[in-house]
Amino acid sequence: MANEFFKGLILGSLAGGIYTLLKTPRSGEENRELLLNYIDDTTLLVDDVTNSVNELKTAFSTLSNEGKALTDEFTQEVTTTIEEFTNQIEPRMRRVQEQADKLSKDVESLGQETLSL
């Protein structure tokens, strides 16, 4: 995509330069000087665009790598947190289950005592 842009830019510059040479009333010396200035300016612009594209590629690469590192770190932290929570809650869940079983037995025995009265 960038190659096509640069090819178009260069071909457009050449076509514009040739057209200007054929249609200007200036002398050859003036035309050569203007053409050289135009080529220098165009070269600087192409270099600027190339540098900007390279900087953009580098920025995307850096962003991608940092995003991956942060995702890996976040995943590890969430996994660790879940494991710690599971380990902390397990004894409490056992106590709750024991209390629920005891309450169920108490209700059952109370129900049997009520029926035998």
XYZ file of N, CA, C and O in Angstrom:
468
model
N 0.829 -1.181 0.000
C 0.000 0.000 0.000
C 0.872 1.242 0.000
O 0.613 2.178 -0.734
N 1.911 1.269 0.848
C 2.806 2.420 0.912
C 3.599 2.541 -0.380
O 3.847 3.646 -0.864
N 3.996 1.378 -0.959
C 4.740 1.406 -2.210
C 3.913 2.039 -3.319
O 4.432 2.819 -4.122
N 2.648 1.705 -3.390
C 1.784 2.276 -4.411
C 1.644 3.780 -4.208
O 1.644 4.545 -5.174
N 1.549 4.210 -2.971
C 1.458 5.641 -2.673
C 2.708 6.364 -3.154
O 2.630 7.398 -3.807
N 3.875 5.800 -2.835
C 5.125 6.437 -3.233
C 5.305 6.433 -4.749
O 5.807 7.400 -5.320
N 4.930 5.338 -5.401
C 4.995 5.301 -6.863
C 4.108 6.385 -7.462
O 4.512 7.093 -8.389
N 2.911 6.519 -6.935
C 1.994 7.554 -7.416
C 2.542 8.941 -7.158
O 2.418 9.841 -8.001
N 3.137 9.125 -5.992
C 3.717 10.420 -5.645
C 4.847 10.773 -6.604
O 4.920 11.904 -7.101
N 5.714 9.829 -6.882
C 6.848 10.079 -7.779
C 6.369 10.320 -9.207
O 6.801 11.255 -9.871
N 5.449 9.464 -9.687
C 4.937 9.643 -11.045
C 4.189 10.964 -11.175
O 4.332 11.662 -12.185
N 3.428 11.329 -10.188
C 2.727 12.616 -10.208
C 3.702 13.781 -10.208
O 3.498 14.772 -10.921
N 4.754 13.650 -9.437
C 5.775 14.702 -9.401
C 6.451 14.847 -10.755
O 6.662 15.965 -11.248
N 6.806 13.711 -11.359
C 7.440 13.750 -12.684
C 6.502 14.343 -13.723
O 6.908 15.188 -14.532
N 5.254 13.907 -13.727
C 4.294 14.421 -14.707
C 4.093 15.926 -14.507
O 4.055 16.693 -15.486
N 3.981 16.368 -13.271
C 3.832 17.793 -12.991
C 5.054 18.571 -13.430
O 4.946 19.679 -13.988
N 6.218 18.003 -13.219
C 7.456 18.670 -13.622
C 7.571 18.799 -15.128
O 7.938 19.857 -15.653
N 7.252 17.725 -15.828
C 7.313 17.752 -17.293
C 6.305 18.750 -17.848
O 6.627 19.550 -18.742
N 5.106 18.741 -17.332
C 4.086 19.680 -17.789
C 4.538 21.121 -17.557
O 4.388 21.987 -18.414
N 5.116 21.357 -16.386
C 5.590 22.702 -16.055
C 6.702 23.142 -17.004
O 6.720 24.283 -17.467
N 7.623 22.226 -17.315
C 8.709 22.555 -18.237
C 8.180 22.937 -19.616
O 8.692 23.847 -20.265
N 7.181 22.229 -20.060
C 6.643 22.489 -21.400
C 5.790 23.745 -21.460
O 5.692 24.383 -22.509
N 5.164 24.148 -20.416
C 4.205 25.249 -20.447
C 4.706 26.560 -19.848
O 3.980 27.537 -19.862
N 5.900 26.603 -19.285
C 6.337 27.842 -18.642
C 7.074 28.751 -19.611
O 7.809 28.296 -20.486
N 6.909 30.058 -19.440
C 7.628 31.010 -20.292
C 9.018 31.365 -19.741
O 9.705 32.200 -20.298
N 9.441 30.687 -18.656
C 10.742 30.990 -18.051
C 11.875 30.371 -18.854
O 11.679 29.437 -19.625
N 13.074 30.823 -18.550
C 14.254 30.288 -19.239
C 14.572 28.898 -18.706
O 14.092 28.478 -17.652
N 15.416 28.196 -19.411
C 15.826 26.859 -19.010
C 16.533 26.851 -17.678
O 16.339 25.953 -16.859
N 17.366 27.865 -17.446
C 18.075 27.966 -16.168
C 17.098 28.113 -15.002
O 17.228 27.459 -13.973
N 16.115 28.977 -15.180
C 15.100 29.175 -14.135
C 14.288 27.899 -13.928
O 13.984 27.519 -12.786
N 13.945 27.240 -15.028
C 13.172 25.999 -14.927
C 13.959 24.907 -14.208
O 13.414 24.162 -13.394
N 15.250 24.808 -14.511
C 16.075 23.789 -13.842
C 16.155 24.070 -12.340
O 16.061 23.162 -11.520
N 16.323 25.325 -11.999
C 16.396 25.684 -10.592
C 15.074 25.390 -9.878
O 15.055 24.821 -8.781
N 13.965 25.763 -10.501
C 12.654 25.472 -9.917
C 12.424 23.968 -9.809
O 11.893 23.477 -8.813
N 12.838 23.235 -10.844
C 12.665 21.779 -10.832
C 13.502 21.142 -9.731
O 13.027 20.254 -9.009
N 14.737 21.597 -9.584
C 15.587 21.061 -8.514
C 14.994 21.371 -7.141
O 14.993 20.519 -6.246
N 14.492 22.563 -6.960
C 13.848 22.911 -5.681
C 12.611 22.049 -5.440
O 12.371 21.585 -4.326
N 11.835 21.848 -6.501
C 10.630 21.019 -6.397
C 11.002 19.582 -6.037
O 10.380 18.971 -5.160
N 12.030 19.052 -6.677
C 12.469 17.673 -6.383
C 12.993 17.583 -4.950
O 12.709 16.615 -4.233
N 13.759 18.587 -4.525
C 14.264 18.590 -3.145
C 13.113 18.619 -2.141
O 13.112 17.872 -1.154
N 12.147 19.494 -2.390
C 10.989 19.578 -1.495
C 10.212 18.270 -1.464
O 9.799 17.796 -0.401
N 9.998 17.682 -2.639
C 9.261 16.417 -2.726
C 10.024 15.306 -2.012
O 9.437 14.490 -1.300
N 11.333 15.290 -2.170
C 12.156 14.278 -1.498
C 12.041 14.418 0.016
O 11.911 13.417 0.733
N 12.089 15.651 0.501
C 11.942 15.874 1.944
C 10.577 15.413 2.438
O 10.468 14.782 3.502
N 9.534 15.703 1.656
C 8.189 15.270 2.047
C 8.077 13.748 2.062
O 7.477 13.172 2.968
N 8.658 13.105 1.054
C 8.622 11.638 1.001
C 9.384 11.062 2.189
O 8.933 10.098 2.821
N 10.526 11.650 2.505
C 11.291 11.186 3.672
C 10.489 11.363 4.959
O 10.495 10.481 5.827
N 9.812 12.500 5.091
C 8.983 12.735 6.274
C 7.869 11.696 6.387
O 7.608 11.170 7.474
N 7.219 11.404 5.268
C 6.138 10.402 5.276
C 6.705 9.037 5.626
O 6.125 8.295 6.432
N 7.854 8.704 5.034
C 8.478 7.404 5.328
C 8.830 7.294 6.806
O 8.565 6.269 7.452
N 9.407 8.347 7.355
C 9.757 8.341 8.790
C 8.510 8.230 9.654
O 8.499 7.502 10.656
N 7.465 8.942 9.275
C 6.217 8.878 10.051
C 5.624 7.475 10.011
O 5.136 6.969 11.030
N 5.657 6.838 8.848
C 5.129 5.472 8.728
C 5.959 4.517 9.581
O 5.408 3.659 10.285
N 7.279 4.671 9.548
C 8.138 3.803 10.366
C 7.899 4.023 11.855
O 7.869 3.063 12.635
N 7.713 5.284 12.264
C 7.421 5.571 13.665
C 6.071 4.978 14.068
O 5.917 4.462 15.177
N 5.109 5.036 13.161
C 3.794 4.457 13.438
C 3.892 2.941 13.595
O 3.288 2.365 14.501
N 4.669 2.293 12.733
C 4.867 0.842 12.847
C 5.504 0.493 14.188
O 5.091 -0.457 14.853
N 6.510 1.274 14.567
C 7.185 1.027 15.843
C 6.222 1.223 17.009
O 6.206 0.424 17.945
N 5.409 2.271 16.938
C 4.443 2.533 18.007
C 3.426 1.403 18.119
O 3.088 0.970 19.226
N 2.929 0.918 16.978
C 1.983 -0.197 17.009
C 2.627 -1.451 17.578
O 2.004 -2.186 18.355
N 3.855 -1.702 17.199
C 4.563 -2.878 17.716
C 4.742 -2.774 19.230
O 4.499 -3.736 19.965
N 5.157 -1.608 19.698
C 5.335 -1.393 21.133
C 4.014 -1.542 21.878
O 3.943 -2.209 22.910
N 2.975 -0.944 21.323
C 1.652 -1.034 21.945
C 1.181 -2.483 22.008
O 0.646 -2.931 23.025
N 1.401 -3.210 20.944
C 0.990 -4.616 20.909
C 1.738 -5.431 21.963
O 1.134 -6.228 22.690
N 3.043 -5.233 22.042
C 3.846 -5.972 23.025
C 3.451 -5.621 24.458
O 3.341 -6.499 25.312
N 3.228 -4.324 24.719
C 2.827 -3.912 26.066
C 1.436 -4.442 26.408
O 1.186 -4.859 27.531
N 0.549 -4.428 25.417
C -0.797 -4.966 25.646
C -0.757 -6.443 25.982
O -1.462 -6.903 26.882
N 0.073 -7.185 25.265
C 0.203 -8.623 25.534
C 0.773 -8.860 26.924
O 0.282 -9.707 27.677
N 1.794 -8.083 27.286
C 2.403 -8.239 28.614
C 1.388 -7.909 29.706
O 1.291 -8.623 30.710
N 0.629 -6.838 29.517
C -0.374 -6.474 30.518
C -1.475 -7.520 30.616
O -1.961 -7.821 31.703
N -1.873 -8.078 29.478
C -2.898 -9.120 29.479
C -2.411 -10.347 30.230
O -3.150 -10.917 31.047
N -1.166 -10.752 29.966
C -0.602 -11.910 30.673
C -0.531 -11.648 32.176
O -0.891 -12.509 32.985
N -0.082 -10.457 32.539
C 0.025 -10.107 33.961
C -1.349 -10.078 34.620
O -1.532 -10.602 35.722
N -2.328 -9.486 33.943
C -3.685 -9.411 34.480
C -4.270 -10.815 34.657
O -4.868 -11.116 35.694
N -4.081 -11.672 33.671
C -4.591 -13.044 33.752
C -3.971 -13.782 34.936
O -4.677 -14.469 35.684
N -2.670 -13.623 35.120
C -1.986 -14.281 36.236
C -2.509 -13.757 37.574
O -2.759 -14.529 38.494
N -2.709 -12.439 37.680
C -3.210 -11.862 38.925
C -4.631 -12.327 39.233
O -4.954 -12.632 40.387
N -5.468 -12.411 38.217
C -6.844 -12.877 38.431
C -6.831 -14.337 38.865
O -7.555 -14.731 39.794
N -6.012 -15.145 38.214
C -5.916 -16.560 38.584
C -5.450 -16.710 40.031
O -6.022 -17.495 40.789
N -4.445 -15.959 40.408
C -3.929 -16.016 41.779
C -4.997 -15.581 42.778
O -5.188 -16.219 43.824
N -5.704 -14.507 42.449
C -6.760 -14.007 43.338
C -7.866 -15.041 43.514
O -8.349 -15.270 44.634
N -8.264 -15.677 42.443
C -9.316 -16.705 42.515
C -8.851 -17.887 43.360
O -9.609 -18.414 44.186
N -7.610 -18.308 43.173
C -7.081 -19.422 43.968
C -7.037 -19.058 45.456
O -7.414 -19.873 46.306
N -6.587 -17.843 45.762
C -6.539 -17.410 47.159
C -7.942 -17.336 47.755
O -8.170 -17.766 48.893
N -8.889 -16.814 46.989
C -10.269 -16.726 47.462
C -10.834 -18.115 47.721
O -11.492 -18.354 48.741
N -10.571 -19.033 46.805
C -11.060 -20.405 46.965
C -10.467 -21.034 48.221
O -11.177 -21.698 48.988
N -9.183 -20.821 48.442
C -8.542 -21.386 49.635
C -9.083 -20.758 50.922
O -9.220 -21.436 51.933
N -9.394 -19.469 50.893
C -9.915 -18.800 52.076
C -11.362 -19.182 52.353
O -11.774 -19.280 53.513
N -12.137 -19.396 51.329
C -13.570 -19.635 51.518
C -13.882 -21.108 51.825
O -14.939 -21.403 52.398
N -12.978 -21.994 51.456
C -13.248 -23.434 51.636
C -13.568 -23.791 53.086
O -14.581 -24.460 53.344
N -12.775 -23.384 54.089
C -13.138 -23.735 55.477
C -14.475 -23.115 55.896
O -15.269 -23.749 56.603
N -14.739 -21.907 55.439
C -16.007 -21.263 55.782
C -17.180 -22.009 55.165
O -18.227 -22.166 55.804
N -17.008 -22.450 53.954
C -18.086 -23.201 53.288
C -18.329 -24.530 54.017
O -19.472 -24.965 54.149
N -17.250 -25.155 54.467
C -17.418 -26.392 55.233
C -18.190 -26.144 56.522
O -19.088 -26.897 56.875
N -17.859 -25.037 57.223
C -18.575 -24.701 58.456
C -20.043 -24.395 58.168
O -20.935 -24.799 58.912
N -20.296 -23.682 57.084
C -21.684 -23.373 56.716
C -22.428 -24.664 56.422
O -23.581 -24.846 56.848
N -21.783 -25.577 55.692
C -22.432 -26.854 55.372
C -22.695 -27.657 56.649
O -23.763 -28.253 56.805
N -21.737 -27.653 57.560
C -21.937 -28.372 58.823
C -23.097 -27.764 59.610
O -23.928 -28.501 60.165
N -23.160 -26.438 59.657
C -24.248 -25.765 60.363
C -25.590 -26.059 59.683
O -26.616 -26.268 60.366
N -25.588 -26.089 58.358
C -26.830 -26.386 57.633
C -27.267 -27.819 57.906
O -28.465 -28.087 58.105
N -26.319 -28.757 57.937
C -26.654 -30.152 58.249
C -27.195 -30.258 59.681
O -28.196 -30.958 59.921
N -26.555 -29.593 60.625
C -27.007 -29.623 62.017
C -28.399 -29.018 62.138
O -29.275 -29.578 62.812
N -28.617 -27.889 61.474
C -29.927 -27.250 61.515
C -30.981 -28.160 60.901
O -32.092 -28.281 61.424
N -30.629 -28.817 59.819
C -31.568 -29.734 59.172
C -31.921 -30.896 60.112
O -33.086 -31.291 60.228
N -30.924 -31.446 60.792
C -31.179 -32.538 61.739
C -32.034 -32.050 62.907
O -32.940 -32.761 63.356
N -31.742 -30.836 63.406
C -32.531 -30.284 64.517
C -33.987 -30.084 64.106
O -34.907 -30.381 64.870
N -34.197 -29.581 62.903
C -35.569 -29.382 62.419
C -36.262 -30.724 62.256
O -37.444 -30.893 62.608
N -35.539 -31.700 61.749
C -36.112 -33.037 61.558
C -36.472 -33.664 62.903
O -37.557 -34.238 63.079
N -35.565 -33.555 63.890
C -35.862 -34.141 65.197
C -36.997 -33.378 65.886
O -37.836 -33.967 66.576
N -37.042 -32.069 65.687
C -38.136 -31.290 66.251
C -39.459 -31.711 65.611
O -40.481 -31.816 66.299
N -39.440 -31.973 64.318
C -40.643 -32.415 63.623
C -41.099 -33.769 64.147
O -42.305 -34.020 64.311
N -40.157 -34.665 64.431
C -40.525 -35.989 64.944
C -41.074 -35.876 66.369
O -41.987 -36.587 66.750
N -40.498 -34.993 67.177
C -40.981 -34.807 68.549
C -42.396 -34.238 68.518
O -43.238 -34.607 69.338
N -42.663 -33.330 67.577
C -43.968 -32.730 67.469
C -45.007 -33.780 67.057
O -46.125 -33.805 67.553
N -44.625 -34.670 66.168
C -45.549 -35.726 65.724
C -45.819 -36.735 66.849
O -46.905 -37.289 66.929
N -44.836 -37.002 67.667
C -45.052 -37.989 68.733
C -45.850 -37.391 69.894
O -46.350 -38.122 70.719
N -46.041 -36.139 69.953
C -46.862 -35.546 71.003
C -48.267 -35.635 70.627
O -49.254 -35.916 70.738
